[in-house]
XYZ file of C-alpha atoms in Angstrom:
374
model
C -1.514 5.335 -18.046
C 0.443 3.238 -15.592
C 2.984 2.352 -18.275
C 3.681 6.062 -18.775
C 4.163 6.950 -15.087
C 6.904 9.518 -14.659
C 8.189 11.855 -12.023
C 6.008 14.917 -12.384
C 7.861 18.210 -12.603
C 4.662 20.184 -12.034
C 3.621 18.539 -8.809
C 5.483 18.677 -5.517
C 4.524 17.320 -2.157
C 5.402 19.841 0.532
C 8.522 18.737 2.367
C 7.733 18.543 6.085
C 9.507 15.424 7.295
C 12.991 15.903 8.689
C 13.709 12.176 8.600
C 12.886 9.159 6.462
C 9.292 8.385 5.430
C 8.174 4.835 6.248
C 4.512 4.698 5.376
C 1.860 6.404 3.229
C -1.896 5.966 2.942
C -4.519 7.665 0.760
C -8.081 7.622 2.045
C -10.358 5.442 -0.098
C -13.450 7.667 0.050
C -12.374 10.573 -2.180
C -8.747 9.672 -2.827
C -7.866 13.213 -1.850
C -6.117 13.132 1.552
C -2.826 11.371 2.195
C -1.121 10.476 5.470
C 2.594 9.940 5.932
C 4.541 8.585 8.900
C 8.215 9.251 9.546
C 11.062 7.546 11.337
C 11.124 10.399 13.885
C 7.507 9.684 14.896
C 6.013 12.603 12.950
C 2.713 12.179 11.054
C 1.672 14.572 8.261
C -1.703 14.930 6.510
C -1.643 16.259 2.923
C -4.311 17.503 0.544
C -3.506 16.109 -2.910
C -6.086 18.251 -4.707
C -4.942 21.142 -6.862
C -6.876 23.994 -5.294
C -4.903 26.676 -7.140
C -5.954 25.233 -10.534
C -2.503 26.167 -11.856
C -0.625 23.546 -13.878
C 2.254 23.588 -11.371
C 1.349 23.168 -7.748
C 2.431 21.820 -4.394
C 0.327 19.385 -2.395
C 0.052 21.232 0.893
C 0.318 19.738 4.346
C -2.893 20.475 6.236
C -1.817 19.152 9.655
C 1.263 17.786 11.321
C 1.567 15.747 14.485
C 5.078 17.079 15.070
C 7.784 16.444 17.655
C 6.305 19.067 19.970
C 2.812 17.489 19.937
C 2.040 15.955 23.374
C 0.826 12.682 21.813
C 3.458 12.268 19.113
C 4.919 8.751 18.752
C 8.234 8.477 20.581
C 9.888 6.355 17.896
C 9.513 5.511 14.228
C 5.982 5.342 12.791
C 5.828 2.143 10.738
C 2.218 2.164 9.514
C -0.484 4.792 9.027
C -3.965 3.964 7.789
C -7.155 5.902 7.294
C -10.357 4.536 8.766
C -11.784 2.890 5.616
C -15.250 4.464 5.776
C -14.622 8.180 6.392
C -11.799 10.637 6.961
C -12.813 11.495 10.538
C -10.381 8.960 11.946
C -6.978 7.476 11.191
C -4.594 5.035 12.861
C -0.845 4.866 13.367
C 1.502 2.310 14.882
C 5.078 2.654 15.921
C 8.274 1.149 17.262
C 7.256 2.798 20.559
C 4.985 -0.284 21.048
C 1.709 1.586 20.574
C -1.164 1.749 18.116
C -3.006 5.079 18.225
C -6.505 5.858 16.985
C -6.657 9.544 16.013
C -9.576 11.925 15.677
C -8.718 13.802 12.463
C -10.560 16.970 13.476
C -8.898 17.449 16.862
C -5.633 15.598 16.102
C -5.995 13.953 19.520
C -5.791 10.206 20.120
C -9.249 8.787 20.835
C -7.626 5.536 21.982
C -4.165 4.029 22.478
C -3.311 0.323 22.493
C -0.070 -0.764 24.186
C 1.950 -3.858 23.248
C 4.890 -5.716 24.744
C 7.069 -5.295 21.667
C 7.767 -3.164 18.626
C 4.778 -2.802 16.270
C 5.724 -3.546 12.644
C 2.383 -3.392 10.908
C -1.346 -2.980 11.445
C -4.381 -3.082 9.175
C -8.123 -2.438 9.284
C -10.392 -4.331 6.918
C -11.479 -2.218 3.936
C -14.785 -4.112 3.688
C -15.795 -5.110 7.236
C -19.315 -4.170 8.309
C -19.775 -6.676 11.156
C -16.523 -6.122 13.054
C -14.091 -3.308 13.913
C -10.943 -5.345 14.434
C -7.470 -3.982 13.769
C -4.890 -6.687 13.108
C -1.473 -5.897 14.572
C 1.879 -7.536 13.844
C 4.523 -7.097 16.547
C 7.796 -8.547 17.800
C 5.713 -11.303 19.393
C 4.774 -14.333 17.234
C 1.169 -13.839 18.338
C -1.034 -11.784 16.034
C -3.036 -9.281 18.086
C -6.564 -8.184 17.221
C -7.684 -4.868 18.707
C -11.387 -4.140 18.847
C -12.163 -0.505 18.088
C -15.656 -0.807 19.578
C -14.682 -2.188 22.963
C -11.176 -0.752 23.146
C -9.735 -4.141 24.161
C -6.993 -6.176 22.513
C -7.884 -9.521 24.021
C -8.102 -11.557 20.833
C -4.883 -13.352 19.837
C -4.023 -15.619 16.902
C -1.322 -18.187 17.700
C 0.694 -20.152 15.185
C 3.707 -18.188 14.010
C 7.099 -18.930 15.588
C 8.742 -15.529 15.143
C 7.817 -11.860 14.890
C 4.963 -10.851 12.581
C 6.161 -8.299 10.029
C 3.097 -7.876 7.804
C -0.688 -8.202 8.172
C -3.458 -7.656 5.630
C -7.208 -8.267 5.665
C -8.822 -9.734 2.576
C -10.700 -7.117 0.511
C -13.213 -9.859 -0.343
C -14.075 -11.635 2.939
C -14.254 -9.503 6.051
C -13.133 -12.226 8.487
C -10.127 -13.465 6.496
C -6.677 -12.192 7.489
C -3.226 -12.872 5.985
C -0.078 -12.580 8.087
C 3.607 -12.836 7.186
C 6.348 -13.617 9.679
C 10.114 -13.778 10.112
C 9.620 -17.569 10.368
C 9.183 -17.663 6.573
C 5.502 -18.502 6.847
C 2.360 -16.861 5.538
C -0.824 -17.859 7.331
C -4.447 -17.269 6.407
C -6.869 -16.974 9.318
C -10.615 -16.887 9.796
C -10.858 -14.758 12.916
C -14.249 -16.277 13.825
C -12.758 -19.736 14.289
C -11.400 -20.836 17.634
C -8.298 -22.375 16.062
C -8.059 -19.345 13.789
C -5.606 -20.666 11.190
C -7.172 -21.783 7.911
C -3.947 -22.618 6.110
C -0.212 -22.087 5.967
C 0.935 -21.293 2.427
C 3.473 -23.726 0.980
C 5.799 -22.580 -1.800
C 6.159 -26.201 -3.022
C 2.386 -26.810 -3.124
C 2.806 -29.915 -0.957
C 5.273 -31.651 -3.272
C 8.598 -31.261 -1.529
C 7.481 -31.445 2.077
C 6.565 -35.150 1.801
C 10.213 -36.099 1.334
C 11.891 -33.445 3.433
C 12.366 -33.839 7.152
C 11.038 -30.326 7.736
C 7.332 -30.966 7.306
C 6.120 -27.453 8.038
C 5.296 -25.440 4.940
C 7.068 -22.170 4.291
C 6.104 -19.449 1.832
C 9.656 -18.046 1.582
C 13.168 -19.194 2.491
C 13.611 -16.018 4.496
C 11.627 -13.493 6.470
C 8.250 -12.636 4.948
C 8.113 -8.861 5.280
C 5.414 -7.750 2.847
C 2.015 -8.873 1.659
C -0.723 -7.331 -0.409
C -3.990 -8.671 -1.806
C -5.048 -7.957 -5.364
C -8.006 -5.660 -5.535
C -10.568 -8.421 -5.987
C -9.082 -10.417 -3.097
C -8.598 -13.502 -5.287
C -4.801 -13.438 -5.095
C -2.199 -12.573 -2.487
C 1.259 -11.260 -3.350
C 4.026 -11.889 -0.802
C 7.632 -10.755 -0.641
C 10.499 -12.180 1.383
C 14.147 -11.597 2.198
C 14.944 -14.604 -0.021
C 14.669 -11.994 -2.826
C 11.524 -13.650 -4.105
C 7.999 -12.439 -4.700
C 5.207 -15.015 -4.894
C 1.607 -14.869 -6.072
C -0.888 -17.145 -4.318
C -4.432 -18.158 -5.105
C -6.046 -16.908 -1.903
C -8.929 -19.380 -1.898
C -6.939 -22.570 -2.574
C -3.656 -21.373 -1.026
C -1.815 -22.555 -4.115
C 1.466 -21.000 -5.265
C 0.679 -19.841 -8.827
C 4.394 -20.117 -9.698
C 4.567 -16.727 -11.433
C 8.268 -15.941 -11.778
C 9.234 -12.335 -10.976
C 12.962 -13.089 -11.094
C 15.124 -11.756 -8.295
C 13.269 -9.099 -6.292
C 15.981 -7.552 -4.136
C 14.695 -6.955 -0.624
C 17.074 -5.973 2.128
C 14.512 -4.448 4.445
C 15.014 -5.338 8.096
C 11.346 -4.603 8.799
C 8.039 -4.512 6.926
C 8.169 -3.548 3.239
C 5.209 -1.465 2.066
C 4.519 -2.175 -1.588
C 1.346 -1.512 -3.598
C -0.827 -3.140 -6.248
C -2.686 -1.058 -8.823
C -6.434 -0.926 -8.765
C -8.789 -0.751 -11.725
C -6.038 -1.432 -14.267
C -5.892 -4.268 -16.733
C -3.446 -5.907 -16.302
C -2.709 -5.218 -12.630
C 0.731 -3.928 -11.636
C 2.822 -4.256 -8.491
C 4.975 -1.314 -7.342
C 7.849 -2.615 -5.232
C 10.471 -0.448 -3.502
C 13.907 -1.580 -4.634
C 16.833 0.378 -3.223
C 16.367 3.997 -4.270
C 14.013 2.986 -7.101
C 10.550 1.458 -7.540
C 10.263 -1.663 -9.685
C 6.978 -2.053 -11.589
C 5.892 -5.637 -12.355
C 2.820 -7.071 -14.054
C 1.205 -9.118 -11.304
C 0.065 -12.114 -13.366
C 2.979 -12.560 -15.796
C 5.854 -11.503 -13.534
C 7.336 -9.170 -16.121
C 9.458 -6.265 -14.896
C 7.908 -3.420 -16.897
C 9.911 -0.419 -15.783
C 11.947 1.051 -12.944
C 11.025 4.475 -11.543
C 14.090 6.520 -10.593
C 14.030 9.808 -8.694
C 14.722 9.239 -4.998
C 18.197 9.780 -3.543
C 17.974 7.063 -0.930
C 16.110 3.883 0.026
C 12.415 3.875 -0.890
C 10.370 2.525 2.037
C 6.795 2.688 0.810
C 4.503 3.480 -2.076
C 0.762 3.957 -2.408
C -1.454 3.908 -5.513
C -4.160 6.494 -6.175
C -6.755 4.607 -8.254
C -8.914 7.542 -9.410
C -6.105 9.035 -11.504
C -3.673 6.066 -11.685
C -1.036 8.008 -9.770
C 1.662 6.656 -7.489
C 3.204 8.321 -4.434
C 6.413 7.063 -2.851
C 8.182 7.844 0.428
C 11.886 7.460 1.041
C 14.679 7.704 3.541
C 15.653 10.915 1.687
C 12.710 12.678 3.477
C 10.881 13.255 0.185
C 7.495 12.128 -1.081
C 7.450 11.950 -4.870
C 4.404 11.996 -7.151
C 4.513 9.744 -10.224
C 1.884 10.866 -12.742
C 0.962 9.357 -16.140
C 2.656 11.363 -18.908
C 0.253 13.435 -21.016
C -0.601 11.688 -24.277
C 0.933 12.999 -27.473
C -1.719 14.549 -29.656
C -2.275 13.112 -33.126
C -0.360 15.108 -35.779
C -2.683 17.170 -37.998
C -1.700 15.553 -41.267
C -3.088 12.184 -40.224
C -6.193 13.475 -38.500
C -9.489 12.266 -39.958
C -10.491 15.749 -40.970
C -7.946 16.740 -43.570
C -9.074 20.366 -43.400
C -6.310 22.746 -42.371
C -6.613 23.153 -38.627
C -7.044 26.920 -38.659
C -10.208 26.652 -40.791
C -11.916 24.490 -38.199
C -13.671 26.484 -35.537
C -13.070 24.476 -32.351
C -16.702 25.057 -31.391
C -17.845 22.955 -34.355
C -15.305 20.240 -33.875
C -16.747 16.889 -32.865
C -15.319 15.889 -29.510
C -16.565 12.312 -29.848
C -14.401 9.781 -31.556
C -16.071 7.663 -34.216
C -13.205 5.291 -34.827
C -12.513 2.356 -32.546
C -8.783 2.817 -32.243
C -8.983 6.344 -30.826
C -10.205 7.511 -27.429
């Protein structure tokens, strides 16, 4: 289904944003509601379900935190995320140096965290049961941890030398956090430990650094501006402005040396890419100019390029229940990429060689007996 993704002519996402779309998130509970954040500070909540039951439909916007809303972000919204356990709450962070916790029902902020610099990225753990920490990457090299329960942001992880552009919790271990920085480094942290940092990923797997004068390991020869765990949490995919994408074994920290070729990445800020879920093999969907490049995660093969946007694609999000992809762009549009319907088997090679009109569909066996069908 992923290999047949195409721009769907029957499904539109209502156009609300008057400026570029930076971030999308689909809630993991039902996979039905999607948030988007724009470069003018606007946040929109969509219902992806087809309530009309017609083949052609538009995903309607249910709510908008628009420019006239008293609590709207003053500048660009860089990240939106649903609370992982229910749709009653969502979070947004912005270049206005704030992270806001929203009550979905009232569309009022339940809490606001303020930072000294621009906020590039934030993330809540999809699996945490023992903590409510939101990791936040800002213009400061310190990674901030905000506690939803206490409302404080006292916890800090120190180790990066430049701004932190991307943060992601492991979907496997609730205390493990990955961060990517403009210093070219990717660090893995255990937030329970006083020192925090477990390891700094090294693209040369320890081979080159022995000889070179620069002993510190780097993951990329440029800014690291995107990271995403595979669904099982066993691997971490990182992307840098050195036009490289790298796949790491997240338990050993080893560079698996999968070669994706040149992955053009000119983003000055965080790049929001996505990894499929529940597919075999797994795919990575990476914004590339006005297109989305689709790679197989473990072989590095560029499978296809999705074309349809008129301007730079900033983000994409995968909907695992139906293997759909949604992408947001500077062109103010959100596009839905849906698997193409399968071609039906021509009658003349169907198992039942009876002419089709003689077969009453009520008596037709819907189950497939052969192994190659279905």
